[in-house]
Amino acid sequence: MKRRVVVTGIGALTPVGNTIQESWAALCEGKSGIGPLTKFDCAVFETRIAGELKGFDPLRHVNKKELRRYDDFIIYSLAAADLAMEDAGLSTAEKDGQRAGVIIGSAIGGLTTMEKAKENIMAGGPRKMSPFDIPAALANLAAGHVSIRYGLKGPIHCPVAACASGTYGVGDAFRIVREGYADIMVAGGVDAAITPLGVGGFNAMRALSRRNDEPQRASRPFDRDRDGFVMAEGCTLLVLEEMSRALERGARIYAEVAGYGVTSDAFHMAAPPPGHEGASRCMAAALADAAMEPSEVDYVNAHGTSTPLNDTYEIQALRRVFGDAIGRVSISSTKSMTGHMLGAAGAAEAAFCVMAITDGVVPPTINLDHPDDEFSGLDLVPHRSRRREVRAAMTNTFGFGGANAVLIFKRFEE
Amino acid sequence: MTLEEKVIEIIMEQLGVTKEECRPEAAFIDDLGADSLDLVELIMEMEENFGIQISDDELEKIRTIQDVIDFLRSKGVE
């Protein structure tokens, strides 16, 4: 019999809150975390809005020396790890260090550091490069620093799978615990790429919303007037634990990880194929892994980026997988409120699924004023959250490079 | 500000240590908790502040705070 894996802790930094509790409460109230972009002077950029963290105090999690040397994505990861470990009631994994690990996915890594280093080397030559530039830029150093802080000596990894990175983080950690390679995994995703290269690069792809005058209305998944995603930042980490260990130590159990699916489109560097067959195969794989029927899923946290193609094809894929059950499942995109946290998105949305199950509430898709005709007959939870029983919840993420990942969580029953 | 005071100020900022810890004989690695990367960054900061260059061979000979002060004096920094 397979080992079972449960969620016992969540640490989340999102544009709508600096803890999971704060973030979840904001989502349930339909609050947007999008505003004018303030992290750099963006006057000449086509997009001047973003989902930035608000009121986050890094010095509660790192000292001044660390603050100077670490890229934001590392600092966010250490902060989310502090929150997740505290939430799980674990101070350190010292005793079980070799049976505990960490996986933090990131789409981009330390972009701010790379940009600054390039400026330094152009201005002053190679001697002006800091010995901390490389360790601050490498994407796997988020997991590295968390392992050092908490003595996690088991598996360590950094999936780089664009917008699906965080889902790969949680999903791969789930498999590691289920297969017995570790008993505890701190797992999720991070990104801090609201920088000139990040925004300029996605702008060049025409991927970002340009609704600069109405930041809070810019991310509008499934709406006929959607015009691209809104770049956001953050980190979410979950503590995944083998069930019997969690029960033995009397841990609070949020939910059980039920299934995980990954597929590739093998189609295009950035665009999904019409109908997004890779996405439906991915959802089907996760359902099969969970040994569940679509009718057992009450909530889907959609990838729902607010880009014209993704939203259309994702719904086509959902219809194909859910068949007749599609009418009774609630589907929403919390990116309507958080924006797109890139590598952190999948982990944050996994956490939102867990909260939906725990609280019996489905979060809304805000700004859904005029749903596209092709989305008729669906419960897209427009504008307001709703109470409903959530026995199981699925979260979808589809990354550039054709990287699809789907996770399913279910209510925990012994 | 004397050269000693300036050097200690930079060390405190770079290594996150206290003034009391910064005795002249304090060794960067054994007493102040620095590693080799810390030392490289510290030396870059000295170069920036005092307008000098320190080679890797010279860096290898620097072990304590007094070593830095002596080295800077030998380069004509006051």
Coordinates of C-alpha atoms in Angstrom, one line a residue:
Chain A
M1 CA 0.0 0.0 0.0
K2 CA 1.2 3.4 -0.9
R3 CA 2.3 5.8 1.8
R4 CA -0.1 8.8 2.2
V5 CA 1.1 12.4 2.2
V6 CA -0.6 15.3 4.0
V7 CA -0.2 19.0 4.2
T8 CA 0.7 20.2 7.7
G9 CA 2.0 23.7 7.1
I10 CA 1.7 26.6 4.7
G11 CA 3.9 29.8 4.3
A12 CA 2.7 32.3 1.7
L13 CA 3.9 35.7 0.5
T14 CA 1.6 37.0 -2.2
P15 CA 0.5 40.3 -3.6
V16 CA -2.7 40.0 -1.4
G17 CA -1.0 39.1 1.9
N18 CA 2.1 38.2 3.8
T19 CA 0.8 35.0 5.3
I20 CA -1.5 32.3 4.0
Q21 CA -4.3 33.5 6.4
E22 CA -4.0 37.1 5.1
S23 CA -3.8 36.0 1.5
W24 CA -6.8 33.6 1.7
A25 CA -9.0 36.2 3.5
A26 CA -8.2 38.7 0.8
L27 CA -9.1 36.3 -1.9
C28 CA -12.3 35.4 -0.3
E29 CA -13.2 39.1 -0.2
G30 CA -12.4 39.4 -3.8
K31 CA -9.5 41.9 -3.2
S32 CA -7.0 42.6 -6.0
G33 CA -3.3 42.9 -5.2
I34 CA -2.4 44.6 -8.5
G35 CA -1.2 48.2 -8.5
P36 CA 1.2 50.6 -10.2
L37 CA 4.7 49.0 -10.7
T38 CA 7.1 50.6 -8.1
K39 CA 10.1 48.3 -8.1
F40 CA 11.9 50.2 -10.8
D41 CA 11.4 53.2 -13.0
C42 CA 9.0 51.8 -15.6
A43 CA 8.0 55.1 -17.4
V44 CA 9.2 53.9 -20.8
F45 CA 7.6 50.4 -20.5
E46 CA 4.4 49.4 -22.2
T47 CA 3.2 47.7 -19.0
R48 CA 3.5 49.8 -15.8
I49 CA 1.4 47.7 -13.4
A50 CA 2.3 44.6 -11.3
G51 CA 1.4 42.5 -8.4
E52 CA 4.1 43.4 -5.8
L53 CA 4.4 42.2 -2.2
K54 CA 3.2 44.9 0.2
G55 CA 4.6 45.8 3.6
F56 CA 6.9 42.8 3.6
D57 CA 9.7 43.3 6.1
P58 CA 12.7 41.2 5.1
L59 CA 14.6 42.0 8.3
R60 CA 12.2 39.8 10.2
H61 CA 13.7 36.9 8.3
V62 CA 17.2 37.8 7.3
N63 CA 19.9 40.0 8.8
K64 CA 21.4 43.1 7.1
K65 CA 24.3 41.2 5.7
E66 CA 22.0 38.6 4.2
L67 CA 19.7 41.3 2.9
R68 CA 22.6 42.8 1.0
R69 CA 23.8 39.6 -0.5
Y70 CA 20.7 37.5 -1.3
D71 CA 18.5 38.1 -4.2
D72 CA 14.8 38.8 -3.4
F73 CA 13.8 35.3 -4.5
I74 CA 16.0 33.8 -1.8
I75 CA 14.8 36.2 0.8
Y76 CA 11.2 35.4 0.0
S77 CA 11.9 31.7 0.2
L78 CA 13.5 32.0 3.6
A79 CA 10.6 34.0 4.8
A80 CA 8.0 31.6 3.4
A81 CA 10.0 28.7 4.9
D82 CA 10.0 30.4 8.4
L83 CA 6.2 30.8 8.1
A84 CA 5.6 27.3 6.8
M85 CA 7.7 25.6 9.5
E86 CA 6.1 27.7 12.2
D87 CA 2.6 26.9 10.9
A88 CA 3.5 23.2 10.9
G89 CA 4.8 23.4 14.4
L90 CA 8.3 22.4 13.4
S91 CA 11.2 24.4 14.7
T92 CA 14.0 22.5 12.9
A93 CA 14.3 19.2 11.2
E94 CA 17.5 18.5 13.1
K95 CA 16.5 15.1 14.5
D96 CA 15.1 13.9 11.2
G97 CA 17.3 16.0 9.0
Q98 CA 18.3 13.2 6.7
R99 CA 14.6 12.2 6.2
A100 CA 13.6 15.8 5.4
G101 CA 14.2 17.8 2.2
V102 CA 13.3 20.9 0.2
I103 CA 12.2 21.6 -3.3
I104 CA 11.6 25.2 -4.4
G105 CA 10.9 25.8 -8.1
S106 CA 11.6 29.0 -9.8
A107 CA 11.0 30.1 -13.4
I108 CA 13.8 32.7 -13.5
G109 CA 16.0 32.8 -10.4
G110 CA 17.9 35.9 -9.4
L111 CA 17.2 38.2 -12.2
T112 CA 17.8 41.4 -10.2
T113 CA 21.2 40.1 -9.3
M114 CA 22.1 39.3 -12.9
E115 CA 21.0 42.8 -14.0
K116 CA 23.1 44.5 -11.4
A117 CA 26.1 42.3 -12.0
K118 CA 26.0 43.1 -15.7
E119 CA 25.8 46.9 -14.9
N120 CA 28.8 46.5 -12.6
I121 CA 31.0 44.6 -15.0
M122 CA 30.2 47.0 -17.9
A123 CA 31.0 50.0 -15.7
G124 CA 34.1 48.7 -13.8
G125 CA 35.3 45.5 -15.4
P126 CA 35.3 41.9 -14.0
R127 CA 37.0 43.0 -10.8
K128 CA 33.7 44.8 -9.9
M129 CA 31.8 41.5 -9.8
S130 CA 30.9 40.4 -6.3
P131 CA 31.7 36.8 -5.1
F132 CA 28.0 36.6 -4.2
D133 CA 26.6 37.3 -7.7
I134 CA 26.6 33.7 -8.8
P135 CA 25.2 32.2 -5.6
A136 CA 22.5 35.0 -5.5
A137 CA 21.5 34.3 -9.1
L138 CA 21.4 30.5 -9.3
A139 CA 17.7 29.4 -9.0
N140 CA 18.5 26.4 -6.8
L141 CA 20.0 28.6 -4.0
A142 CA 16.5 29.2 -2.7
A143 CA 16.3 25.6 -1.7
G144 CA 19.9 25.7 -0.7
H145 CA 19.5 28.4 1.8
V146 CA 16.3 26.9 3.3
S147 CA 18.1 23.6 3.7
I148 CA 20.9 25.3 5.5
R149 CA 18.6 27.2 7.9
Y150 CA 16.5 24.2 8.9
G151 CA 19.0 21.4 8.6
L152 CA 17.1 19.6 5.8
K153 CA 19.6 17.0 4.6
G154 CA 17.5 14.8 2.4
P155 CA 16.5 15.4 -1.2
I156 CA 17.0 19.0 -2.5
H157 CA 15.9 20.2 -5.9
C158 CA 14.8 23.2 -8.0
P159 CA 12.5 22.5 -10.9
V160 CA 12.7 25.1 -13.6
A161 CA 9.5 24.8 -15.6
A162 CA 8.4 28.4 -16.3
C163 CA 4.9 29.0 -14.9
A164 CA 4.5 25.4 -13.7
S165 CA 7.7 25.4 -11.6
G166 CA 5.9 25.7 -8.2
T167 CA 3.5 22.9 -9.1
Y168 CA 6.4 20.7 -10.0
G169 CA 8.0 21.6 -6.7
V170 CA 5.0 20.4 -4.7
G171 CA 4.3 17.5 -7.0
D172 CA 7.8 16.1 -7.1
A173 CA 8.0 16.5 -3.3
F174 CA 4.7 14.6 -3.0
R175 CA 6.2 11.7 -5.0
I176 CA 9.4 11.7 -2.9
V177 CA 7.5 11.3 0.3
R178 CA 5.0 8.8 -1.1
E179 CA 7.8 6.7 -2.5
G180 CA 9.6 6.8 0.8
Y181 CA 12.7 8.8 -0.1
A182 CA 11.9 11.3 2.7
D183 CA 9.2 11.8 5.4
I184 CA 9.0 15.6 5.3
M185 CA 9.4 17.9 2.4
V186 CA 9.2 21.7 2.4
A187 CA 8.0 22.4 -1.1
G188 CA 6.7 25.1 -3.5
G189 CA 7.9 27.8 -5.7
V190 CA 9.2 31.4 -5.9
D191 CA 9.9 34.2 -8.3
A192 CA 10.9 37.8 -7.9
A193 CA 11.2 38.9 -11.6
I194 CA 9.4 42.3 -11.6
T195 CA 12.6 43.8 -13.1
P196 CA 13.4 45.7 -16.3
L197 CA 14.4 42.4 -18.1
G198 CA 11.4 40.5 -16.7
V199 CA 8.8 43.0 -17.6
G200 CA 10.5 44.1 -20.8
G201 CA 10.9 40.5 -22.0
F202 CA 7.3 39.5 -21.4
N203 CA 6.2 42.8 -23.0
A204 CA 8.3 41.9 -26.1
M205 CA 6.3 38.7 -26.3
R206 CA 3.0 40.8 -26.0
A207 CA 2.1 38.6 -23.1
L208 CA 1.3 41.3 -20.5
S209 CA -1.8 43.3 -19.9
R210 CA -1.4 47.0 -20.8
R211 CA -4.4 48.2 -18.8
N212 CA -2.2 50.7 -16.9
D213 CA -5.1 53.0 -16.0
E214 CA -7.0 50.4 -14.1
P215 CA -4.5 48.1 -12.4
Q216 CA -7.1 46.2 -10.3
R217 CA -9.1 45.4 -13.4
A218 CA -6.2 44.3 -15.6
S219 CA -6.2 40.7 -14.7
R220 CA -9.5 39.4 -16.0
P221 CA -9.4 35.7 -16.8
F222 CA -12.2 34.3 -19.0
D223 CA -13.5 37.9 -19.6
R224 CA -13.9 38.8 -23.3
D225 CA -11.8 42.0 -22.7
R226 CA -8.8 40.2 -21.3
D227 CA -5.5 41.4 -22.8
G228 CA -2.7 39.5 -21.1
F229 CA -1.4 38.5 -17.7
V230 CA -0.2 40.7 -14.9
M231 CA 3.3 40.0 -13.7
A232 CA 3.5 39.3 -9.9
E233 CA 6.0 38.1 -7.4
G234 CA 5.9 35.9 -4.3
C235 CA 6.7 32.6 -2.7
T236 CA 4.6 29.8 -1.3
L237 CA 5.9 26.8 0.5
L238 CA 4.0 23.8 1.8
V239 CA 5.1 21.3 4.4
L240 CA 4.3 17.9 3.1
E241 CA 4.5 15.1 5.6
E242 CA 4.0 11.3 5.6
M243 CA 0.6 10.7 7.2
S244 CA 1.5 8.4 10.1
R245 CA 4.4 10.7 11.2
A246 CA 2.0 13.7 11.1
L247 CA -0.6 11.8 13.2
E248 CA 2.0 10.6 15.7
R249 CA 3.2 14.1 16.5
G250 CA -0.3 15.4 16.6
A251 CA 0.2 17.8 13.7
R252 CA -2.7 19.8 12.4
I253 CA -3.6 18.3 9.0
Y254 CA -5.0 20.7 6.3
A255 CA -5.7 18.2 3.6
E256 CA -4.2 15.2 1.8
V257 CA -2.3 15.3 -1.5
A258 CA -4.3 13.0 -3.7
G259 CA -2.7 13.0 -7.2
Y260 CA -0.1 14.6 -9.5
G261 CA 0.2 14.6 -13.2
V262 CA 2.8 16.0 -15.6
T263 CA 2.8 16.1 -19.4
S264 CA 4.5 18.0 -22.2
D265 CA 2.9 19.6 -25.2
A266 CA 5.9 19.0 -27.5
F267 CA 4.4 21.8 -29.6
H268 CA 5.7 25.3 -29.3
M269 CA 8.1 27.3 -27.1
A270 CA 5.4 29.5 -25.6
A271 CA 1.9 28.8 -27.1
P272 CA -0.4 26.0 -26.1
P273 CA -1.8 23.9 -29.0
P274 CA -5.4 24.5 -30.0
G275 CA -7.6 22.5 -27.6
H276 CA -4.6 22.0 -25.3
E277 CA -4.5 18.3 -25.5
G278 CA -1.4 18.2 -23.3
A279 CA -3.4 19.9 -20.5
S280 CA -6.3 17.4 -20.7
R281 CA -3.9 14.5 -20.6
C282 CA -2.2 16.1 -17.6
M283 CA -5.5 16.5 -15.7
A284 CA -6.4 12.9 -16.6
A285 CA -3.1 11.7 -15.4
A286 CA -3.6 13.5 -12.0
L287 CA -7.1 12.0 -11.7
A288 CA -5.7 8.5 -12.5
D289 CA -2.9 9.0 -9.9
A290 CA -5.5 10.0 -7.3
A291 CA -7.8 7.1 -8.4
M292 CA -10.6 9.7 -8.7
E293 CA -13.4 10.4 -11.1
P294 CA -13.9 14.0 -12.3
S295 CA -17.3 14.1 -10.5
E296 CA -15.4 13.8 -7.2
V297 CA -13.7 17.2 -7.8
D298 CA -15.7 20.2 -6.6
Y299 CA -13.2 23.0 -7.3
V300 CA -10.7 23.7 -10.0
N301 CA -8.2 26.5 -9.5
A302 CA -7.5 27.2 -13.2
H303 CA -4.2 28.3 -14.7
G304 CA -6.4 31.2 -16.0
T305 CA -3.7 33.6 -16.9
S306 CA -6.0 36.2 -18.6
T307 CA -4.2 35.7 -21.9
P308 CA -6.5 35.2 -24.8
L309 CA -5.2 31.7 -25.8
N310 CA -4.6 30.1 -22.5
D311 CA -8.1 30.7 -21.1
T312 CA -9.8 29.5 -24.2
Y313 CA -7.8 26.3 -24.6
E314 CA -7.8 25.5 -20.9
I315 CA -11.6 25.5 -20.8
Q316 CA -11.6 23.3 -23.9
A317 CA -9.3 20.9 -22.1
L318 CA -11.4 21.0 -18.9
R319 CA -14.6 20.2 -20.9
R320 CA -12.9 17.3 -22.5
V321 CA -11.8 15.8 -19.2
F322 CA -14.8 16.6 -17.0
G323 CA -17.5 15.8 -19.6
D324 CA -21.0 16.0 -18.1
A325 CA -19.5 16.7 -14.6
I326 CA -18.2 20.1 -15.9
G327 CA -21.5 21.8 -15.0
R328 CA -21.3 21.2 -11.3
V329 CA -17.6 21.9 -10.6
S330 CA -16.6 25.5 -9.5
I331 CA -13.8 26.9 -11.6
S332 CA -12.0 30.1 -10.8
S333 CA -8.7 31.9 -11.5
T334 CA -7.2 33.5 -8.4
K335 CA -4.7 35.2 -10.8
S336 CA -7.6 37.7 -11.3
M337 CA -6.5 38.9 -7.8
T338 CA -2.9 37.9 -7.3
G339 CA -1.7 38.4 -10.9
H340 CA 0.8 35.8 -12.2
M341 CA 3.5 35.0 -9.7
L342 CA 5.3 32.8 -12.3
G343 CA 7.2 30.1 -10.5
A344 CA 5.4 30.8 -7.3
A345 CA 1.9 30.6 -8.9
G346 CA 1.5 26.8 -8.8
A347 CA 2.5 26.5 -5.2
A348 CA 0.3 29.4 -4.1
E349 CA -2.7 28.0 -6.0
A350 CA -2.1 24.6 -4.5
A351 CA -2.3 26.3 -1.1
F352 CA -5.5 28.0 -2.1
C353 CA -7.0 24.6 -3.1
V354 CA -6.0 23.3 0.3
M355 CA -7.7 26.3 2.0
A356 CA -10.9 25.9 -0.2
I357 CA -11.1 22.3 1.1
T358 CA -10.4 23.3 4.7
D359 CA -12.8 26.3 4.8
G360 CA -15.5 25.1 2.4
V361 CA -15.2 28.2 0.3
V362 CA -14.4 28.7 -3.4
P363 CA -12.5 31.9 -4.2
P364 CA -13.9 34.1 -7.0
T365 CA -12.7 35.1 -10.5
I366 CA -12.9 38.9 -10.2
N367 CA -13.3 41.2 -13.1
L368 CA -15.4 38.6 -15.0
D369 CA -17.8 41.2 -16.2
H370 CA -18.5 39.7 -19.7
P371 CA -17.5 36.0 -19.8
D372 CA -16.6 35.0 -23.3
D373 CA -19.5 33.2 -25.0
E374 CA -17.4 30.0 -25.3
F375 CA -17.4 29.7 -21.5
S376 CA -21.2 29.5 -21.2
G377 CA -22.7 26.8 -18.9
L378 CA -19.7 27.0 -16.5
D379 CA -19.5 28.1 -12.9
L380 CA -16.6 30.5 -13.0
V381 CA -17.4 32.0 -9.6
P382 CA -17.6 35.5 -10.9
H383 CA -16.8 38.5 -8.5
R384 CA -17.7 36.9 -5.2
S385 CA -16.5 33.8 -3.3
R386 CA -19.0 31.2 -2.4
R387 CA -19.5 28.7 0.4
R388 CA -19.7 25.2 -0.9
E389 CA -18.5 21.8 0.2
V390 CA -15.1 21.1 -1.4
R391 CA -14.3 17.4 -1.1
A392 CA -11.4 17.6 -3.6
A393 CA -9.7 20.4 -5.5
M394 CA -7.5 20.5 -8.6
T395 CA -5.0 23.1 -9.6
N396 CA -3.7 23.5 -13.2
T397 CA -0.5 25.1 -14.4
F398 CA 0.9 25.3 -17.9
G399 CA 4.4 26.7 -18.5
F400 CA 6.3 27.9 -21.5
G401 CA 8.1 25.1 -23.1
G402 CA 4.9 23.0 -23.0
A403 CA 5.4 22.0 -19.3
N404 CA 2.1 21.1 -17.8
A405 CA 1.5 20.1 -14.2
V406 CA -1.7 19.4 -12.3
L407 CA -2.2 18.6 -8.6
I408 CA -5.2 17.3 -6.7
F409 CA -5.9 17.7 -3.0
K410 CA -8.6 16.1 -1.0
R411 CA -10.2 16.3 2.4
F412 CA -8.2 14.3 4.9
E413 CA -9.9 11.3 6.4
E414 CA -7.9 8.8 8.4
Chain B
M1 CA 38.2 59.6 11.3
T2 CA 41.5 57.7 11.6
L3 CA 42.4 54.9 9.2
E4 CA 41.8 52.3 12.0
E5 CA 38.3 53.7 12.6
K6 CA 37.4 53.7 8.9
V7 CA 38.6 50.1 8.4
I8 CA 36.7 48.9 11.4
E9 CA 33.6 50.7 10.2
I10 CA 33.8 48.9 6.9
I11 CA 34.4 45.5 8.6
M12 CA 31.4 46.0 10.9
E13 CA 29.1 46.8 8.0
Q14 CA 30.4 44.0 5.7
L15 CA 30.6 41.2 8.2
G16 CA 27.8 42.3 10.6
V17 CA 30.1 42.2 13.6
T18 CA 30.3 44.6 16.7
K19 CA 33.0 47.2 17.4
E20 CA 34.1 45.2 20.4
E21 CA 34.8 42.1 18.3
C22 CA 37.0 44.2 16.0
R23 CA 40.2 44.0 18.0
P24 CA 43.4 44.6 15.8
E25 CA 44.5 41.0 16.3
A26 CA 41.1 39.6 15.4
A27 CA 41.4 37.1 12.5
F28 CA 38.6 37.4 9.9
I29 CA 38.0 33.6 9.5
D30 CA 38.7 32.3 13.0
D31 CA 37.4 35.2 15.1
L32 CA 34.9 37.1 13.0
G33 CA 33.1 34.2 11.3
A34 CA 34.1 35.2 7.8
D35 CA 34.5 32.7 4.9
S36 CA 36.7 33.1 1.8
L37 CA 33.8 34.8 -0.1
D38 CA 33.3 37.3 2.7
L39 CA 36.9 38.2 2.5
V40 CA 36.8 38.8 -1.2
E41 CA 33.9 41.1 -0.8
L42 CA 35.5 42.9 2.1
I43 CA 38.6 43.5 0.1
M44 CA 36.5 44.9 -2.8
E45 CA 35.0 47.3 -0.4
M46 CA 38.4 48.4 0.8
E47 CA 39.6 48.9 -2.8
E48 CA 36.5 51.0 -3.4
N49 CA 36.9 53.1 -0.3
F50 CA 40.7 53.7 -0.5
G51 CA 41.1 53.8 -4.2
I52 CA 43.7 51.0 -4.4
Q53 CA 44.0 47.5 -5.9
I54 CA 44.8 44.4 -3.9
S55 CA 46.1 41.4 -5.8
D56 CA 45.0 37.8 -5.0
D57 CA 48.6 37.1 -3.7
E58 CA 48.4 40.1 -1.3
L59 CA 44.9 39.0 -0.3
E60 CA 46.2 35.6 0.8
K61 CA 48.5 37.3 3.3
I62 CA 45.7 39.2 5.0
R63 CA 44.5 37.3 8.1
T64 CA 43.7 39.9 10.8
I65 CA 42.4 43.5 11.0
Q66 CA 45.9 44.7 11.7
D67 CA 47.1 43.0 8.5
V68 CA 44.6 45.2 6.6
I69 CA 45.7 48.4 8.3
D70 CA 49.4 47.6 7.8
F71 CA 48.8 46.7 4.1
L72 CA 46.8 50.0 3.5
R73 CA 49.6 52.0 5.1
S74 CA 52.2 50.2 2.9
K75 CA 50.2 51.4 -0.1
G76 CA 50.4 55.0 1.2
V77 CA 46.8 55.2 2.6
E78 CA 46.5 57.4 5.7

